[in-house]
Short mmCIF file of C-alpha atoms in Angstrom, two decimals:
data_model
loop_
_atom_site.label_atom_id
_atom_site.label_comp_id
_atom_site.label_asym_id
_atom_site.label_seq_id
_atom_site.Cartn_x
_atom_site.Cartn_y
_atom_site.Cartn_z
CA UNK A 1 -0.16 0.44 0.16
CA UNK A 2 0.79 3.55 -0.30
CA UNK A 3 1.10 3.96 3.67
CA UNK A 4 3.62 0.72 3.82
CA UNK A 5 5.63 2.08 1.15
CA UNK A 6 5.89 5.58 2.91
CA UNK A 7 7.02 3.89 5.80
CA UNK A 8 9.46 1.92 4.04
CA UNK A 9 10.62 4.82 2.22
CA UNK A 10 11.01 7.23 5.28
CA UNK A 11 14.03 5.10 6.95
CA UNK A 12 16.82 2.99 5.70
CA UNK A 13 16.22 -0.53 6.77
CA UNK A 14 18.18 -3.85 6.60
CA UNK A 15 15.70 -6.85 5.16
CA UNK A 16 14.11 -8.55 8.24
CA UNK A 17 14.08 -5.19 10.47
CA UNK A 18 11.36 -3.38 12.03
CA UNK A 19 10.29 -0.29 10.48
CA UNK A 20 8.55 2.08 13.54
CA UNK A 21 5.42 4.07 12.11
CA UNK A 22 2.86 6.43 13.07
CA UNK A 23 -0.22 6.65 11.37
CA UNK A 24 -1.84 9.94 11.65
CA UNK A 25 -4.91 11.91 10.10
CA UNK A 26 -6.98 15.47 10.74
CA UNK A 27 -10.43 15.06 10.24
CA UNK A 28 -10.96 11.39 8.67
CA UNK A 29 -14.46 11.53 7.79
CA UNK A 30 -17.07 8.98 8.77
CA UNK A 31 -16.45 5.54 7.70
CA UNK A 32 -12.66 6.37 6.51
CA UNK A 33 -11.83 6.70 10.23
CA UNK A 34 -12.77 2.31 10.12
CA UNK A 35 -11.34 1.88 6.62
CA UNK A 36 -7.81 3.83 8.33
CA UNK A 37 -7.84 2.24 10.92
CA UNK A 38 -7.80 -1.30 9.22
CA UNK A 39 -5.15 -0.22 7.36
CA UNK A 40 -2.81 0.94 9.91
CA UNK A 41 -3.70 -2.28 11.88
CA UNK A 42 -2.91 -4.38 9.05
CA UNK A 43 0.59 -2.85 8.95
CA UNK A 44 1.21 -4.84 11.85
CA UNK A 45 1.36 -8.24 9.80
CA UNK A 46 4.74 -9.20 7.35
CA UNK A 47 5.00 -6.88 4.58
CA UNK A 48 7.15 -7.92 1.40
CA UNK A 49 8.81 -5.25 -1.11
CA UNK A 50 10.13 -5.94 -4.57
CA UNK A 51 13.77 -3.76 -4.85
CA UNK A 52 13.68 -2.75 -8.45
CA UNK A 53 17.48 -1.68 -8.02
CA UNK A 54 18.69 -5.28 -6.78
CA UNK A 55 15.92 -7.18 -8.52
CA UNK A 56 15.02 -8.90 -5.03
CA UNK A 57 13.05 -9.13 -2.77
CA UNK A 58 12.88 -8.41 1.00
CA UNK A 59 10.82 -8.54 3.81
CA UNK A 60 10.17 -6.67 6.71
CA UNK A 61 7.58 -5.48 9.80
CA UNK A 62 6.01 -2.83 10.77
CA UNK A 63 6.32 -1.53 14.48
CA UNK A 64 3.06 0.24 14.73
CA UNK A 65 3.75 2.65 17.66
CA UNK A 66 1.06 5.47 17.60
CA UNK A 67 -2.14 5.97 15.71
CA UNK A 68 -3.63 9.68 15.79
CA UNK A 69 -6.83 10.48 14.05
CA UNK A 70 -9.03 13.19 14.14
CA UNK A 71 -12.60 11.64 13.95
CA UNK A 72 -15.67 13.46 12.33
CA UNK A 73 -18.37 13.11 10.25
CA UNK A 74 -19.95 10.12 12.06
CA UNK A 75 -23.22 11.24 10.56
CA UNK A 76 -21.39 9.01 7.07
CA UNK A 77 -20.16 6.02 8.77
CA UNK A 78 -21.88 3.19 6.87
CA UNK A 79 -22.17 0.56 9.52
CA UNK A 80 -20.76 -2.02 7.15
CA UNK A 81 -17.53 -0.42 7.56
CA UNK A 82 -17.66 0.42 11.29
CA UNK A 83 -14.98 -1.59 12.73
CA UNK A 84 -16.28 -2.79 16.58
CA UNK A 85 -20.66 -3.31 15.41
CA UNK A 86 -19.83 -6.37 17.71
CA UNK A 87 -19.64 -4.32 20.69
CA UNK A 88 -22.36 -2.32 19.89
CA UNK A 89 -24.20 -5.32 19.16
CA UNK A 90 -22.97 -6.78 22.65
CA UNK A 91 -24.21 -2.96 24.25
CA UNK A 92 -27.93 -3.87 23.38
CA UNK A 93 -27.88 -1.92 19.93
CA UNK A 94 -30.13 -3.48 17.60
CA UNK A 95 -29.27 -2.29 13.44
CA UNK A 96 -31.93 0.17 13.78
CA UNK A 97 -30.32 1.26 16.95
CA UNK A 98 -27.29 1.37 15.29
CA UNK A 99 -28.66 3.51 12.59
CA UNK A 100 -30.36 6.14 14.32
CA UNK A 101 -27.14 6.22 16.75
CA UNK A 102 -25.53 7.19 13.28
CA UNK A 103 -27.81 9.40 11.92
CA UNK A 104 -28.54 11.56 15.23
CA UNK A 105 -24.49 12.05 15.87
CA UNK A 106 -25.10 14.52 13.03
CA UNK A 107 -27.27 16.88 15.67
CA UNK A 108 -23.84 17.67 17.51
CA UNK A 109 -22.51 19.75 15.11
CA UNK A 110 -26.40 21.25 13.10
CA UNK A 111 -28.79 21.17 15.73
CA UNK A 112 -31.15 23.44 14.37
CA UNK A 113 -31.98 20.80 11.82
CA UNK A 114 -35.62 19.55 11.56
CA UNK A 115 -35.78 16.01 11.76
CA UNK A 116 -35.88 14.21 8.52
CA UNK A 117 -34.34 17.41 6.94
CA UNK A 118 -30.71 15.92 7.09
CA UNK A 119 -30.36 16.63 3.35
CA UNK A 120 -27.72 13.64 3.10
CA UNK A 121 -29.94 11.22 4.22
CA UNK A 122 -33.17 9.45 3.09
CA UNK A 123 -35.67 9.92 5.44
CA UNK A 124 -35.70 6.94 8.06
CA UNK A 125 -38.95 6.72 10.51
CA UNK A 126 -37.34 5.02 12.76
CA UNK A 127 -34.74 7.30 13.55
CA UNK A 128 -37.36 10.26 13.08
CA UNK A 129 -39.11 8.11 15.80
CA UNK A 130 -36.15 7.40 18.39
CA UNK A 131 -35.35 11.20 18.13
CA UNK A 132 -39.00 12.72 18.26
CA UNK A 133 -38.37 10.31 21.77
CA UNK A 134 -35.06 12.03 22.58
CA UNK A 135 -35.94 15.67 22.30
CA UNK A 136 -38.88 14.80 24.70
CA UNK A 137 -36.67 14.04 27.17
CA UNK A 138 -34.34 16.47 29.05
CA UNK A 139 -31.37 15.99 26.85
CA UNK A 140 -30.95 18.43 24.05
CA UNK A 141 -30.56 17.60 20.50
CA UNK A 142 -26.90 18.94 20.48
CA UNK A 143 -26.09 16.94 23.58
CA UNK A 144 -27.47 13.97 22.17
CA UNK A 145 -25.50 14.24 18.75
CA UNK A 146 -22.27 14.50 20.81
CA UNK A 147 -23.33 11.49 23.33
CA UNK A 148 -24.02 9.49 19.70
CA UNK A 149 -20.78 10.73 18.62
CA UNK A 150 -18.74 9.64 21.85
CA UNK A 151 -20.49 6.07 21.48
CA UNK A 152 -19.42 5.38 18.10
CA UNK A 153 -15.81 6.61 18.66
CA UNK A 154 -15.54 4.36 22.40
CA UNK A 155 -16.36 1.26 20.16
CA UNK A 156 -13.03 2.30 18.26
CA UNK A 157 -11.19 2.61 21.16
CA UNK A 158 -12.18 -0.10 22.46
CA UNK A 159 -11.41 -1.93 19.33
CA UNK A 160 -7.77 -0.83 19.54
CA UNK A 161 -7.58 -2.11 23.49
CA UNK A 162 -8.29 -5.52 21.84
CA UNK A 163 -5.67 -4.96 19.68
CA UNK A 164 -2.84 -4.53 22.45
CA UNK A 165 -3.03 -0.19 22.18
CA UNK A 166 -3.21 2.00 25.16
CA UNK A 167 -6.48 4.30 23.25
CA UNK A 168 -8.27 7.09 24.52
CA UNK A 169 -10.59 10.10 23.32
CA UNK A 170 -8.43 13.27 23.36
CA UNK A 171 -10.35 17.15 23.00
CA UNK A 172 -7.41 18.41 20.84
CA UNK A 173 -8.59 22.15 20.22
CA UNK A 174 -12.08 24.48 21.67
CA UNK A 175 -11.78 26.16 18.07
CA UNK A 176 -14.45 23.65 16.32
CA UNK A 177 -17.00 21.43 17.19
CA UNK A 178 -15.21 18.46 15.69
CA UNK A 179 -12.53 18.74 18.51
CA UNK A 180 -11.84 15.04 19.19
CA UNK A 181 -8.42 12.97 18.34
CA UNK A 182 -8.24 9.28 18.65
CA UNK A 183 -5.12 8.65 20.45
CA UNK A 184 -3.46 5.01 20.65
CA UNK A 185 -0.01 4.22 21.53
CA UNK A 186 1.14 0.38 21.22
CA UNK A 187 1.92 -1.31 24.92
CA UNK A 188 4.98 -2.38 25.40
#
């Protein structure tokens, strides 16, 4: 992959040596975060490269130490691409609940939108029903959207922890509503 090539070219190495790598992205939108995590975690397995100057194949290992991704656009997550659906199901969320959580996450950044008027997504009566229930409680739309974003990011944190990383969410600025960094470092 391009990421593997960038890591390989960034460091001179001996065949079989480990290459230290870090993966970072600012505002990796929606499912791109989950796909990026899959690609980054794929670096943990052995990789091979063909050196065209010597016409020899080389083998080395990537030593992925850090992942830092500023998440955003949770409303555009495709549930099929989300990295930790099993956790959400374990928490008791149905497919409809997960779809509603994804859709309602847009309220964190656009709390003035009326239910069902999200032009990026077709009207979903189930989400509308859940939204009506949510707005009738003590929680406001913006807070509900923020909580939906954190549930989705929590699943990502838990996934990284299961893969051997110390992972957490960090607020990295107060200048933007989209201000949460998914930060993970490999456990020693």
